[in-house]
Amino acid sequence: MKGTIVVTGAARGIGRAITERLTTGGPFTVVAADISPELASIEGNVVQVETDLTTEAGLASLVEAVVGTGSELIGLVNNAGITRDSRLVNMSVKDFKSVLDVNLGVSYRLSKELAPLMSDGGSIVNIASRAYLGNFGQFNYSMSKGGVVGLTRSMALSLAPHLRVNAIAPGLIGTEMAMAIPEDVLTKMVSAIPLDRMGTPGEIADVAWFLLTPLSSYITGEVIVVGGGRSLS
Amino acid sequence: MNIHWADRVSDDWPEVRAELERGFEMSRAAAQRGESFVYVVNTNDLLGRGGVGDAMVATGLLSAARTAALEGWAKGWTVNVIAWDGEEGQRDLAATWAERMLDSGGVTGELIRVGSGHIGKALP
């Protein structure tokens, strides 16, 4: 199995871990996209596309880079995401829209652009969040990730049997996003996780690997929660 | 009344976002008044069996309802979702359940399914 796999939000955290897992684990060309210049430090068989995917020009530049690899497009990981947290009563329209545009709009628009270019047997992996089950102070984020679940299910049906589409819903993962949480709040959050720790970006990358490769050849339209058992506690 | 019936949308992102924003505006206004609210969505959309735009709206609203329910609990207001099969004969039934859930007696963050379209399917 070889070919090109696109990863968005690839500069840091989960996206970076997935990119590194792919470049070190298989004969893949990874087209790694992010708005951050930290993208440049990723090594291996990577085409870096530093761009804003919320714009038409940004999307076009990514599609152009994919075509430019000259190899079969076999995977897409929609990982780019942001948070703008506040309680619903205080949430601004701007914060609502910006989270929706990045977390759901980019995933949808990019999937729509790239799915027709993907070869049979290809796989789309959407990074949702355990917050789709509800999370205080994240009305916009939760709605966007719930939308990603709907996107996953609908595209899984419409693209079958040619492509598979699945989602990962990470819980609390040790990324910069989590480290921005006040320490006392973070400690309380970890104490509610049965496995008694945050997850690592590498643990999400392992599940992404599973969903991108034939290891998961009979799975489509599913959401895999990777949260240390937090959905139970 | 604080009942948001999800409108049908096309597969264009601006239209999807506008419909979700309509739900957000209603929700925020209700929350600011300390009032309960309800979303009504189509079961087929929730399952992903309709168009992709409609699926994103339905599941987005369901997740938003769960989060809003967490925020409203301590303040005394509730948020619930009614899903119906979209058959014309069921519309009144869906409306009745939606109105009932505005005064839910402490039930919050729930998905209530009118009809049988959901049976045997994995829900989001």
Coordinates of C-alpha atoms in Angstrom, one line a residue:
Chain A
M1 CA 0.0 0.0 0.0
K2 CA 1.5 3.3 -1.1
G3 CA 0.4 6.6 -2.2
T4 CA -0.4 10.1 -1.0
I5 CA -2.2 11.0 2.3
V6 CA -3.3 14.5 3.2
V7 CA -3.2 15.7 6.8
T8 CA -4.6 19.0 7.8
G9 CA -3.6 20.8 11.0
A10 CA -0.3 19.0 10.6
A11 CA 2.1 21.4 12.3
R12 CA 1.4 20.5 15.9
G13 CA -0.3 18.1 18.3
I14 CA -2.4 15.3 16.9
G15 CA -1.9 16.3 13.3
R16 CA 1.9 16.3 13.6
A17 CA 1.8 12.9 15.4
I18 CA -0.3 11.4 12.5
T19 CA 2.0 12.9 9.9
E20 CA 5.1 11.5 11.6
R21 CA 3.5 8.1 12.1
L22 CA 2.7 8.0 8.4
T23 CA 6.2 9.2 7.2
T24 CA 8.0 6.7 9.5
G25 CA 5.6 3.8 9.2
G26 CA 5.0 3.4 5.5
P27 CA 5.9 4.3 1.9
F28 CA 3.6 7.3 1.9
T29 CA 3.9 10.8 0.6
V30 CA 2.2 13.0 3.1
V31 CA 0.8 16.4 2.0
A32 CA 0.8 18.2 5.3
A33 CA -1.2 21.4 5.6
D34 CA -1.3 24.0 8.3
I35 CA -1.5 27.8 8.7
S36 CA 1.5 27.6 11.0
P37 CA 5.1 28.0 9.8
E38 CA 6.0 25.2 12.3
L39 CA 5.1 22.9 9.5
A40 CA 8.5 23.5 8.0
S41 CA 10.2 21.4 10.7
I42 CA 8.5 18.2 9.8
E43 CA 11.0 15.8 8.2
G44 CA 10.6 12.9 5.8
N45 CA 8.6 12.4 2.6
V46 CA 6.4 15.4 3.2
V47 CA 5.0 18.1 1.0
Q48 CA 4.4 21.1 3.2
V49 CA 1.5 23.5 2.3
E50 CA 1.4 26.5 4.6
T51 CA -2.0 28.0 3.9
D52 CA -5.3 29.1 5.4
L53 CA -7.8 26.4 4.4
T54 CA -10.8 28.5 5.3
T55 CA -10.1 30.4 2.0
E56 CA -10.8 29.3 -1.5
A57 CA -7.2 30.0 -2.4
G58 CA -6.0 28.0 0.5
L59 CA -8.1 25.0 -0.5
A60 CA -7.0 25.3 -4.1
S61 CA -3.3 25.4 -3.2
L62 CA -3.7 22.2 -1.2
V63 CA -5.5 20.4 -4.1
E64 CA -2.8 21.6 -6.4
A65 CA -0.1 20.2 -4.1
V66 CA -1.9 16.8 -4.0
V67 CA -2.1 16.6 -7.8
G68 CA 1.5 17.7 -8.0
T69 CA 2.7 14.6 -6.1
G70 CA 1.8 12.5 -9.1
S71 CA 0.9 9.5 -6.9
E72 CA -2.4 8.0 -6.1
L73 CA -4.4 9.8 -3.3
I74 CA -5.3 7.1 -0.8
G75 CA -6.1 9.0 2.3
L76 CA -7.3 12.2 3.9
V77 CA -7.1 13.1 7.6
N78 CA -9.3 16.1 8.5
N79 CA -7.6 17.3 11.7
A80 CA -7.4 21.1 11.6
G81 CA -9.3 22.5 14.5
I82 CA -9.5 25.5 16.9
T83 CA -11.3 26.3 20.1
R84 CA -12.9 29.6 21.2
D85 CA -14.6 28.6 24.5
S86 CA -17.2 30.4 26.5
R87 CA -20.6 29.7 28.0
L88 CA -23.4 29.9 25.5
V89 CA -24.9 33.0 27.2
N90 CA -21.6 34.9 26.5
M91 CA -20.6 33.4 23.2
S92 CA -20.0 35.9 20.4
V93 CA -21.2 35.3 16.8
K94 CA -17.6 35.8 15.7
D95 CA -16.3 33.0 17.9
F96 CA -19.2 30.8 16.9
K97 CA -18.5 31.2 13.2
S98 CA -14.8 30.9 13.4
V99 CA -14.9 27.5 15.1
L100 CA -17.6 26.3 12.7
D101 CA -15.6 27.4 9.7
V102 CA -12.4 25.7 10.7
N103 CA -13.6 22.6 12.4
L104 CA -16.5 21.7 10.2
G105 CA -16.4 23.9 7.1
V106 CA -12.8 23.0 6.2
S107 CA -13.3 19.3 6.8
Y108 CA -16.4 19.3 4.6
R109 CA -15.1 21.5 1.8
L110 CA -11.8 19.6 1.6
S111 CA -13.5 16.2 1.6
K112 CA -15.8 17.4 -1.2
E113 CA -12.8 18.5 -3.2
L114 CA -10.6 15.5 -2.6
A115 CA -13.0 12.6 -2.6
P116 CA -13.3 12.6 -6.4
L117 CA -9.5 12.4 -6.7
M118 CA -9.1 9.4 -4.3
S119 CA -8.5 5.9 -5.6
D120 CA -10.8 3.0 -4.8
G121 CA -10.2 1.7 -1.4
G122 CA -9.1 5.1 -0.1
S123 CA -10.0 6.2 3.4
I124 CA -11.1 9.5 5.0
V125 CA -10.5 10.0 8.7
N126 CA -12.2 12.9 10.4
I127 CA -10.8 14.0 13.8
A128 CA -13.9 14.8 15.8
S129 CA -13.8 15.1 19.6
R130 CA -15.4 13.4 22.6
A131 CA -17.0 16.9 23.0
Y132 CA -19.6 15.8 20.5
L133 CA -21.2 14.1 23.5
G134 CA -21.4 17.4 25.2
N135 CA -18.8 19.5 27.0
F136 CA -19.4 22.6 29.3
G137 CA -18.4 25.9 27.7
Q138 CA -18.0 24.5 24.2
F139 CA -21.3 25.1 22.5
N140 CA -19.5 26.0 19.2
Y141 CA -16.9 23.4 19.4
S142 CA -19.3 20.7 20.4
M143 CA -21.7 21.7 17.5
S144 CA -18.8 21.6 15.0
K145 CA -17.6 18.2 16.1
G146 CA -21.1 16.9 16.1
G147 CA -21.4 18.1 12.6
V148 CA -18.2 16.2 11.8
V149 CA -19.9 13.1 13.0
G150 CA -22.8 13.8 10.6
L151 CA -20.4 14.5 7.8
T152 CA -18.7 11.1 8.5
R153 CA -21.9 9.2 8.5
S154 CA -23.4 10.8 5.4
M155 CA -20.2 10.6 3.3
A156 CA -19.6 7.0 4.4
L157 CA -22.9 6.2 2.8
S158 CA -22.6 8.3 -0.3
L159 CA -19.0 7.2 -1.0
A160 CA -19.4 3.5 -0.3
P161 CA -18.2 1.1 -1.7
H162 CA -15.3 3.1 -3.2
L163 CA -14.1 5.0 -0.1
R164 CA -14.4 4.5 3.6
V165 CA -15.1 7.4 6.0
N166 CA -14.6 7.2 9.7
A167 CA -14.1 9.5 12.7
I168 CA -11.9 9.5 15.8
A169 CA -13.3 11.3 18.9
P170 CA -10.3 12.0 21.1
G171 CA -10.8 12.8 24.7
L172 CA -8.3 14.8 26.7
I173 CA -5.0 14.6 24.8
G174 CA -1.7 16.1 25.9
T175 CA -1.5 18.8 23.3
E176 CA -0.9 22.5 23.4
M177 CA -4.7 22.9 23.5
A178 CA -4.9 20.9 26.7
M179 CA -1.9 22.6 28.2
A180 CA -3.7 25.9 28.0
I181 CA -6.2 24.7 30.5
P182 CA -5.6 26.0 34.1
E183 CA -3.7 23.4 36.1
D184 CA -6.4 22.9 38.8
V185 CA -9.0 22.4 36.1
L186 CA -6.8 20.0 34.2
T187 CA -6.1 17.9 37.4
K188 CA -9.8 17.6 38.0
M189 CA -10.4 16.6 34.4
V190 CA -7.7 13.9 34.6
S191 CA -9.2 12.6 37.8
A192 CA -12.4 11.8 35.9
I193 CA -10.6 9.6 33.4
P194 CA -10.7 5.9 34.4
L195 CA -7.2 5.3 32.9
D196 CA -6.0 8.2 35.1
R197 CA -4.0 10.2 32.6
M198 CA -4.3 12.3 29.4
G199 CA -3.8 10.5 26.1
T200 CA -0.9 11.2 23.9
P201 CA -1.0 12.4 20.3
G202 CA 0.7 9.2 19.3
E203 CA -2.2 7.2 20.6
I204 CA -4.5 9.0 18.3
A205 CA -2.0 8.5 15.5
D206 CA -2.2 4.8 16.1
V207 CA -5.9 4.8 15.6
A208 CA -5.6 7.0 12.5
W209 CA -3.1 4.5 11.1
F210 CA -5.6 1.7 11.7
L211 CA -8.4 3.6 10.0
L212 CA -6.2 4.6 7.0
T213 CA -4.9 1.2 6.2
P214 CA -6.6 -2.1 5.2
L215 CA -6.5 -3.2 8.9
S216 CA -9.9 -1.5 9.1
S217 CA -11.1 -2.6 5.6
Y218 CA -14.7 -3.5 6.8
I219 CA -15.3 -0.4 8.9
T220 CA -17.0 2.7 7.6
G221 CA -19.2 5.4 9.1
E222 CA -18.0 4.8 12.6
V223 CA -16.9 7.1 15.4
I224 CA -14.1 5.6 17.6
V225 CA -13.9 7.3 20.9
V226 CA -10.3 7.4 22.3
G227 CA -10.7 8.9 25.7
G228 CA -9.3 6.6 28.4
G229 CA -12.9 5.5 29.4
R230 CA -14.0 9.1 30.1
S231 CA -17.4 8.5 28.4
L232 CA -18.2 6.0 31.1
S233 CA -17.2 7.9 34.2
Chain B
M1 CA -41.6 29.6 21.5
N2 CA -38.1 28.3 21.9
I3 CA -38.4 25.5 19.4
H4 CA -36.0 25.3 16.5
W5 CA -37.1 23.2 13.5
A6 CA -34.1 22.4 11.5
D7 CA -34.6 23.7 7.9
R8 CA -33.6 21.6 4.9
V9 CA -30.3 22.8 3.4
S10 CA -28.4 22.2 0.3
D11 CA -24.8 20.9 0.3
D12 CA -23.3 24.4 0.2
W13 CA -21.3 25.2 3.2
P14 CA -22.6 28.8 3.7
E15 CA -26.1 27.5 3.8
V16 CA -25.2 24.8 6.3
R17 CA -23.4 27.3 8.5
A18 CA -26.3 29.8 8.3
E19 CA -28.8 27.1 9.5
L20 CA -26.5 26.2 12.4
E21 CA -26.1 29.9 13.2
R22 CA -29.9 30.3 13.2
G23 CA -30.0 27.5 15.9
F24 CA -27.2 29.2 17.8
E25 CA -29.0 32.6 17.8
M26 CA -32.2 31.1 19.1
S27 CA -30.3 29.1 21.8
R28 CA -28.3 32.0 23.0
A29 CA -31.3 34.2 23.3
A30 CA -33.2 31.6 25.2
A31 CA -30.3 30.8 27.5
Q32 CA -29.9 34.6 28.2
R33 CA -33.5 34.7 29.3
G34 CA -33.0 31.5 31.4
E35 CA -35.6 29.6 29.3
S36 CA -35.6 26.0 28.1
F37 CA -35.4 25.2 24.4
V38 CA -35.8 22.3 22.0
Y39 CA -34.5 21.4 18.6
V40 CA -36.5 19.3 16.1
V41 CA -34.5 17.4 13.5
N42 CA -35.1 14.6 11.0
T43 CA -34.2 11.1 12.0
N44 CA -32.8 10.3 8.5
D45 CA -30.5 13.3 8.7
L46 CA -29.3 12.3 12.1
L47 CA -28.5 8.9 10.8
G48 CA -26.7 10.3 7.8
R49 CA -29.2 9.0 5.3
G50 CA -30.2 12.3 3.9
G51 CA -28.0 14.9 2.2
V52 CA -24.6 15.7 3.8
G53 CA -25.6 19.3 4.6
D54 CA -28.7 18.1 6.4
A55 CA -26.7 15.5 8.3
M56 CA -24.2 18.1 9.5
V57 CA -27.0 20.3 10.7
A58 CA -28.9 17.5 12.6
T59 CA -25.9 16.0 14.3
G60 CA -24.4 19.5 15.0
L61 CA -27.6 20.5 16.8
L62 CA -27.7 17.3 18.8
S63 CA -24.2 17.8 20.1
A64 CA -24.9 21.5 20.8
A65 CA -28.0 20.4 22.8
R66 CA -25.9 18.1 25.0
T67 CA -23.4 20.9 25.8
A68 CA -26.2 23.5 26.3
A69 CA -27.9 21.0 28.6
L70 CA -24.8 20.8 30.8
E71 CA -24.7 24.6 31.0
G72 CA -28.4 25.0 31.7
W73 CA -28.8 22.4 34.4
A74 CA -27.5 24.5 37.2
K75 CA -29.6 27.5 36.0
G76 CA -32.8 25.6 35.8
W77 CA -33.4 25.4 32.1
T78 CA -33.3 22.3 29.9
V79 CA -32.4 21.5 26.3
N80 CA -33.7 18.5 24.4
V81 CA -33.9 17.2 20.8
I82 CA -36.9 15.6 19.0
A83 CA -36.2 13.5 16.0
W84 CA -39.0 12.5 13.6
D85 CA -39.1 10.5 10.4
G86 CA -40.3 13.4 8.3
E87 CA -43.6 11.8 7.4
E88 CA -46.4 14.4 7.3
G89 CA -48.6 12.5 9.6
Q90 CA -45.9 12.7 12.3
R91 CA -45.4 16.4 12.2
D92 CA -48.1 17.2 14.8
L93 CA -46.7 14.4 17.0
A94 CA -43.2 15.9 16.8
A95 CA -44.6 19.3 17.6
T96 CA -46.5 18.0 20.6
W97 CA -43.3 16.4 22.0
A98 CA -41.3 19.6 21.3
E99 CA -43.8 21.7 23.3
R100 CA -43.9 19.1 26.0
M101 CA -40.1 19.2 26.4
L102 CA -40.1 22.9 26.9
D103 CA -41.4 22.0 30.4
S104 CA -39.6 18.7 30.7
G105 CA -39.7 18.3 34.4
G106 CA -35.9 17.9 34.7
V107 CA -35.3 15.8 31.6
T108 CA -32.4 17.4 29.7
G109 CA -29.8 16.6 27.0
E110 CA -32.1 13.8 25.7
L111 CA -32.9 12.7 22.2
I112 CA -36.6 11.7 21.8
R113 CA -37.4 9.8 18.7
V114 CA -40.9 9.9 17.2
G115 CA -41.6 7.1 14.7
S116 CA -39.6 4.0 14.0
G117 CA -36.9 5.1 11.6
H118 CA -34.2 4.9 14.2
I119 CA -34.8 1.3 15.2
G120 CA -31.9 -1.0 14.4
K121 CA -29.5 1.9 13.6
A122 CA -26.5 3.2 15.5
L123 CA -27.2 6.7 16.7
P124 CA -24.7 9.5 16.7

